């Protein structure tokens, strides 16, 4: 068997890059990989390509561990090594991959216990907590809006029941839906 031609090697690199881009786009906003590549300078582009091929195709694309658990591993490693900028990004990826706020909090406490409180608490305060708080804030705002709608419906139904009985209740439910 002869060694692969340069054209075959280039084709293999393109296939790996497409897999890497699909993996990253699946965890983030679709098109983010192309944006990263197109916005990279001539100096930075090889680094972006390296990260995409090796991290997202070579590691994230593997079988054997669900993405949720890969996220938990990455978050713990980044927190323990003090890589706060990447930690912020990977907390968002972890939430998208199915981690809960409680699981992320527990990971930070675990990091604090095994890597030292400065590492765990710094990760908590500077990276994980703001990302999680943003997600929780949006969730809570949605709950408040749902509660306000429900409260309005209850008030509407209450006034209809007082003034119109059962027939009025049916009309109110038709109006509020």
PDB file of C-alpha atoms in Angstrom:
ATOM      1  CA  UNK A   1       0.000   0.000   0.000  1.00  0.00           C
ATOM      2  CA  UNK A   2       1.387   3.375  -0.968  1.00  0.00           C
ATOM      3  CA  UNK A   3       1.318   6.400   1.344  1.00  0.00           C
ATOM      4  CA  UNK A   4      -1.582   8.824   0.896  1.00  0.00           C
ATOM      5  CA  UNK A   5      -1.196  11.578  -1.634  1.00  0.00           C
ATOM      6  CA  UNK A   6      -1.155  15.228  -0.622  1.00  0.00           C
ATOM      7  CA  UNK A   7      -4.644  15.544  -2.107  1.00  0.00           C
ATOM      8  CA  UNK A   8      -5.918  12.652   0.050  1.00  0.00           C
ATOM      9  CA  UNK A   9      -4.358  14.223   3.149  1.00  0.00           C
ATOM     10  CA  UNK A  10      -5.989  17.558   2.353  1.00  0.00           C
ATOM     11  CA  UNK A  11      -9.357  15.842   1.851  1.00  0.00           C
ATOM     12  CA  UNK A  12      -8.976  14.102   5.244  1.00  0.00           C
ATOM     13  CA  UNK A  13      -8.154  17.462   6.893  1.00  0.00           C
ATOM     14  CA  UNK A  14     -11.287  19.005   5.347  1.00  0.00           C
ATOM     15  CA  UNK A  15     -13.456  16.128   6.605  1.00  0.00           C
ATOM     16  CA  UNK A  16     -12.011  16.447  10.122  1.00  0.00           C
ATOM     17  CA  UNK A  17     -12.558  20.216  10.081  1.00  0.00           C
ATOM     18  CA  UNK A  18     -16.195  19.800   9.008  1.00  0.00           C
ATOM     19  CA  UNK A  19     -16.751  17.320  11.852  1.00  0.00           C
ATOM     20  CA  UNK A  20     -15.081  19.701  14.302  1.00  0.00           C
ATOM     21  CA  UNK A  21     -17.217  22.635  13.155  1.00  0.00           C
ATOM     22  CA  UNK A  22     -20.389  20.550  13.418  1.00  0.00           C
ATOM     23  CA  UNK A  23     -19.437  19.468  16.954  1.00  0.00           C
ATOM     24  CA  UNK A  24     -18.825  23.042  18.146  1.00  0.00           C
ATOM     25  CA  UNK A  25     -21.881  24.420  16.356  1.00  0.00           C
ATOM     26  CA  UNK A  26     -23.982  21.737  18.051  1.00  0.00           C
ATOM     27  CA  UNK A  27     -22.918  23.014  21.473  1.00  0.00           C
ATOM     28  CA  UNK A  28     -22.990  26.716  20.695  1.00  0.00           C
ATOM     29  CA  UNK A  29     -24.720  29.020  18.249  1.00  0.00           C
ATOM     30  CA  UNK A  30     -24.768  27.465  14.770  1.00  0.00           C
ATOM     31  CA  UNK A  31     -22.107  29.097  12.606  1.00  0.00           C
ATOM     32  CA  UNK A  32     -19.815  29.997  15.508  1.00  0.00           C
ATOM     33  CA  UNK A  33     -16.991  27.815  14.142  1.00  0.00           C
ATOM     34  CA  UNK A  34     -17.077  29.570  10.757  1.00  0.00           C
ATOM     35  CA  UNK A  35     -17.152  32.932  12.547  1.00  0.00           C
ATOM     36  CA  UNK A  36     -14.104  31.954  14.595  1.00  0.00           C
ATOM     37  CA  UNK A  37     -12.246  30.883  11.462  1.00  0.00           C
ATOM     38  CA  UNK A  38     -13.211  33.901   9.358  1.00  0.00           C
ATOM     39  CA  UNK A  39     -12.389  36.410  12.096  1.00  0.00           C
ATOM     40  CA  UNK A  40      -8.989  34.892  12.924  1.00  0.00           C
ATOM     41  CA  UNK A  41      -5.907  36.719  11.722  1.00  0.00           C
ATOM     42  CA  UNK A  42      -3.344  34.978   9.527  1.00  0.00           C
ATOM     43  CA  UNK A  43      -1.312  34.491  12.694  1.00  0.00           C
ATOM     44  CA  UNK A  44      -4.232  33.139  14.745  1.00  0.00           C
ATOM     45  CA  UNK A  45      -5.966  30.947  12.157  1.00  0.00           C
ATOM     46  CA  UNK A  46      -3.690  27.896  12.621  1.00  0.00           C
ATOM     47  CA  UNK A  47      -4.416  28.036  16.370  1.00  0.00           C
ATOM     48  CA  UNK A  48      -8.178  28.146  15.786  1.00  0.00           C
ATOM     49  CA  UNK A  49      -7.922  25.235  13.339  1.00  0.00           C
ATOM     50  CA  UNK A  50      -5.807  23.270  15.827  1.00  0.00           C
ATOM     51  CA  UNK A  51      -8.332  23.792  18.637  1.00  0.00           C
ATOM     52  CA  UNK A  52     -11.265  22.884  16.405  1.00  0.00           C
ATOM     53  CA  UNK A  53      -9.652  19.702  15.055  1.00  0.00           C
ATOM     54  CA  UNK A  54      -8.135  18.471  18.301  1.00  0.00           C
ATOM     55  CA  UNK A  55     -10.570  19.625  20.967  1.00  0.00           C
ATOM     56  CA  UNK A  56     -13.916  19.546  19.208  1.00  0.00           C
ATOM     57  CA  UNK A  57     -13.457  16.731  16.699  1.00  0.00           C
ATOM     58  CA  UNK A  58     -10.762  14.764  18.504  1.00  0.00           C
ATOM     59  CA  UNK A  59     -12.094  14.976  22.075  1.00  0.00           C
ATOM     60  CA  UNK A  60     -15.695  16.243  22.150  1.00  0.00           C
ATOM     61  CA  UNK A  61     -16.592  14.085  19.139  1.00  0.00           C
ATOM     62  CA  UNK A  62     -15.603  10.833  20.838  1.00  0.00           C
ATOM     63  CA  UNK A  63     -18.007   8.233  22.153  1.00  0.00           C
ATOM     64  CA  UNK A  64     -17.873   6.898  25.699  1.00  0.00           C
ATOM     65  CA  UNK A  65     -18.901   9.943  27.716  1.00  0.00           C
ATOM     66  CA  UNK A  66     -22.040  12.009  27.345  1.00  0.00           C
ATOM     67  CA  UNK A  67     -21.428  15.663  26.494  1.00  0.00           C
ATOM     68  CA  UNK A  68     -22.920  16.670  29.847  1.00  0.00           C
ATOM     69  CA  UNK A  69     -20.193  14.755  31.682  1.00  0.00           C
ATOM     70  CA  UNK A  70     -17.455  15.966  29.349  1.00  0.00           C
ATOM     71  CA  UNK A  71     -18.609  19.489  30.208  1.00  0.00           C
ATOM     72  CA  UNK A  72     -18.406  18.732  33.922  1.00  0.00           C
ATOM     73  CA  UNK A  73     -14.838  17.440  33.492  1.00  0.00           C
ATOM     74  CA  UNK A  74     -13.792  20.491  31.452  1.00  0.00           C
ATOM     75  CA  UNK A  75     -15.415  22.926  33.894  1.00  0.00           C
ATOM     76  CA  UNK A  76     -13.621  21.266  36.808  1.00  0.00           C
ATOM     77  CA  UNK A  77     -10.252  21.306  35.035  1.00  0.00           C
ATOM     78  CA  UNK A  78     -10.587  24.942  33.985  1.00  0.00           C
ATOM     79  CA  UNK A  79     -11.659  25.964  37.491  1.00  0.00           C
ATOM     80  CA  UNK A  80      -8.803  24.075  39.130  1.00  0.00           C
ATOM     81  CA  UNK A  81      -6.218  25.605  36.793  1.00  0.00           C
ATOM     82  CA  UNK A  82      -7.596  29.149  37.009  1.00  0.00           C
ATOM     83  CA  UNK A  83      -8.575  29.519  33.337  1.00  0.00           C
ATOM     84  CA  UNK A  84     -11.459  31.903  33.996  1.00  0.00           C
ATOM     85  CA  UNK A  85     -12.134  33.155  30.440  1.00  0.00           C
ATOM     86  CA  UNK A  86     -12.503  29.609  29.119  1.00  0.00           C
ATOM     87  CA  UNK A  87     -14.449  28.621  32.237  1.00  0.00           C
ATOM     88  CA  UNK A  88     -17.114  31.252  31.537  1.00  0.00           C
ATOM     89  CA  UNK A  89     -17.530  29.909  28.022  1.00  0.00           C
ATOM     90  CA  UNK A  90     -17.614  26.269  29.111  1.00  0.00           C
ATOM     91  CA  UNK A  91     -20.170  26.930  31.846  1.00  0.00           C
ATOM     92  CA  UNK A  92     -22.477  28.128  29.065  1.00  0.00           C
ATOM     93  CA  UNK A  93     -21.641  25.057  26.989  1.00  0.00           C
ATOM     94  CA  UNK A  94     -22.258  22.871  30.047  1.00  0.00           C
ATOM     95  CA  UNK A  95     -25.693  24.393  30.607  1.00  0.00           C
ATOM     96  CA  UNK A  96     -26.478  23.806  26.927  1.00  0.00           C
ATOM     97  CA  UNK A  97     -25.243  20.218  27.270  1.00  0.00           C
ATOM     98  CA  UNK A  98     -27.689  19.556  30.111  1.00  0.00           C
ATOM     99  CA  UNK A  99     -25.795  20.406  33.296  1.00  0.00           C
ATOM    100  CA  UNK A 100     -27.872  22.038  36.002  1.00  0.00           C
ATOM    101  CA  UNK A 101     -26.927  25.012  38.137  1.00  0.00           C
ATOM    102  CA  UNK A 102     -26.736  22.666  41.136  1.00  0.00           C
ATOM    103  CA  UNK A 103     -24.285  20.350  39.344  1.00  0.00           C
ATOM    104  CA  UNK A 104     -22.047  23.281  38.396  1.00  0.00           C
ATOM    105  CA  UNK A 105     -22.157  24.636  41.950  1.00  0.00           C
ATOM    106  CA  UNK A 106     -21.257  21.220  43.352  1.00  0.00           C
ATOM    107  CA  UNK A 107     -18.363  20.936  40.897  1.00  0.00           C
ATOM    108  CA  UNK A 108     -17.007  24.289  42.142  1.00  0.00           C
ATOM    109  CA  UNK A 109     -17.282  23.109  45.752  1.00  0.00           C
ATOM    110  CA  UNK A 110     -15.520  19.883  44.786  1.00  0.00           C
ATOM    111  CA  UNK A 111     -12.729  21.879  43.121  1.00  0.00           C
ATOM    112  CA  UNK A 112     -12.418  23.993  46.266  1.00  0.00           C
ATOM    113  CA  UNK A 113     -12.091  20.884  48.418  1.00  0.00           C
ATOM    114  CA  UNK A 114      -9.505  19.137  46.259  1.00  0.00           C
ATOM    115  CA  UNK A 115      -7.576  22.003  44.644  1.00  0.00           C
ATOM    116  CA  UNK A 116      -7.812  24.559  47.398  1.00  0.00           C
ATOM    117  CA  UNK A 117     -10.387  27.116  48.331  1.00  0.00           C
ATOM    118  CA  UNK A 118      -8.725  29.938  46.373  1.00  0.00           C
ATOM    119  CA  UNK A 119      -9.145  27.984  43.103  1.00  0.00           C
ATOM    120  CA  UNK A 120     -12.698  26.847  43.767  1.00  0.00           C
ATOM    121  CA  UNK A 121     -13.970  30.121  45.174  1.00  0.00           C
ATOM    122  CA  UNK A 122     -12.273  32.204  42.498  1.00  0.00           C
ATOM    123  CA  UNK A 123     -13.907  30.042  39.832  1.00  0.00           C
ATOM    124  CA  UNK A 124     -17.247  30.372  41.602  1.00  0.00           C
ATOM    125  CA  UNK A 125     -17.131  34.141  41.985  1.00  0.00           C
ATOM    126  CA  UNK A 126     -15.421  35.210  38.768  1.00  0.00           C
ATOM    127  CA  UNK A 127     -16.680  32.754  36.197  1.00  0.00           C
ATOM    128  CA  UNK A 128     -19.281  30.173  37.069  1.00  0.00           C
ATOM    129  CA  UNK A 129     -21.614  32.237  39.230  1.00  0.00           C
ATOM    130  CA  UNK A 130     -22.116  35.077  36.700  1.00  0.00           C
ATOM    131  CA  UNK A 131     -22.849  32.600  33.889  1.00  0.00           C
ATOM    132  CA  UNK A 132     -25.263  30.608  36.006  1.00  0.00           C
ATOM    133  CA  UNK A 133     -26.839  33.751  37.478  1.00  0.00           C
ATOM    134  CA  UNK A 134     -27.591  35.005  33.964  1.00  0.00           C
ATOM    135  CA  UNK A 135     -29.303  31.745  33.072  1.00  0.00           C
ATOM    136  CA  UNK A 136     -31.189  31.689  36.399  1.00  0.00           C
ATOM    137  CA  UNK A 137     -32.214  35.349  35.985  1.00  0.00           C
ATOM    138  CA  UNK A 138     -33.709  34.636  32.550  1.00  0.00           C
ATOM    139  CA  UNK A 139     -35.482  31.576  33.959  1.00  0.00           C
ATOM    140  CA  UNK A 140     -36.864  33.588  36.892  1.00  0.00           C
ATOM    141  CA  UNK A 141     -38.047  36.380  34.587  1.00  0.00           C
ATOM    142  CA  UNK A 142     -39.970  33.790  32.568  1.00  0.00           C
ATOM    143  CA  UNK A 143     -41.511  32.420  35.780  1.00  0.00           C
ATOM    144  CA  UNK A 144     -42.546  35.911  36.906  1.00  0.00           C
ATOM    145  CA  UNK A 145     -44.170  36.558  33.531  1.00  0.00           C
ATOM    146  CA  UNK A 146     -46.001  33.217  33.735  1.00  0.00           C
ATOM    147  CA  UNK A 147     -47.156  34.068  37.266  1.00  0.00           C
ATOM    148  CA  UNK A 148     -48.396  37.504  36.164  1.00  0.00           C
ATOM    149  CA  UNK A 149     -50.377  35.945  33.302  1.00  0.00           C
ATOM    150  CA  UNK A 150     -51.851  33.329  35.663  1.00  0.00           C
ATOM    151  CA  UNK A 151     -52.721  36.019  38.211  1.00  0.00           C
ATOM    152  CA  UNK A 152     -54.512  38.051  35.525  1.00  0.00           C
ATOM    153  CA  UNK A 153     -56.423  34.960  34.412  1.00  0.00           C
ATOM    154  CA  UNK A 154     -57.461  34.183  38.006  1.00  0.00           C
ATOM    155  CA  UNK A 155     -58.669  37.761  38.500  1.00  0.00           C
ATOM    156  CA  UNK A 156     -60.582  37.622  35.231  1.00  0.00           C
ATOM    157  CA  UNK A 157     -62.107  34.255  36.115  1.00  0.00           C
ATOM    158  CA  UNK A 158     -62.997  35.448  39.614  1.00  0.00           C
ATOM    159  CA  UNK A 159     -64.860  38.482  38.338  1.00  0.00           C
ATOM    160  CA  UNK A 160     -66.699  36.381  35.770  1.00  0.00           C
ATOM    161  CA  UNK A 161     -67.710  33.762  38.342  1.00  0.00           C
ATOM    162  CA  UNK A 162     -69.071  36.485  40.630  1.00  0.00           C
ATOM    163  CA  UNK A 163     -71.016  38.179  37.850  1.00  0.00           C
ATOM    164  CA  UNK A 164     -71.915  35.405  35.431  1.00  0.00           C
ATOM    165  CA  UNK A 165     -71.765  31.977  37.051  1.00  0.00           C
ATOM    166  CA  UNK A 166     -70.664  28.853  35.192  1.00  0.00           C
ATOM    167  CA  UNK A 167     -71.611  30.162  31.757  1.00  0.00           C
ATOM    168  CA  UNK A 168     -69.427  33.218  32.423  1.00  0.00           C
ATOM    169  CA  UNK A 169     -66.538  30.970  33.517  1.00  0.00           C
ATOM    170  CA  UNK A 170     -66.619  29.132  30.198  1.00  0.00           C
ATOM    171  CA  UNK A 171     -66.585  32.436  28.324  1.00  0.00           C
ATOM    172  CA  UNK A 172     -63.633  33.680  30.394  1.00  0.00           C
ATOM    173  CA  UNK A 173     -61.563  30.588  29.666  1.00  0.00           C
ATOM    174  CA  UNK A 174     -62.255  31.002  25.962  1.00  0.00           C
ATOM    175  CA  UNK A 175     -61.177  34.647  26.125  1.00  0.00           C
ATOM    176  CA  UNK A 176     -57.983  33.961  28.095  1.00  0.00           C
ATOM    177  CA  UNK A 177     -56.738  31.120  25.881  1.00  0.00           C
TER     178      UNK A 177
END
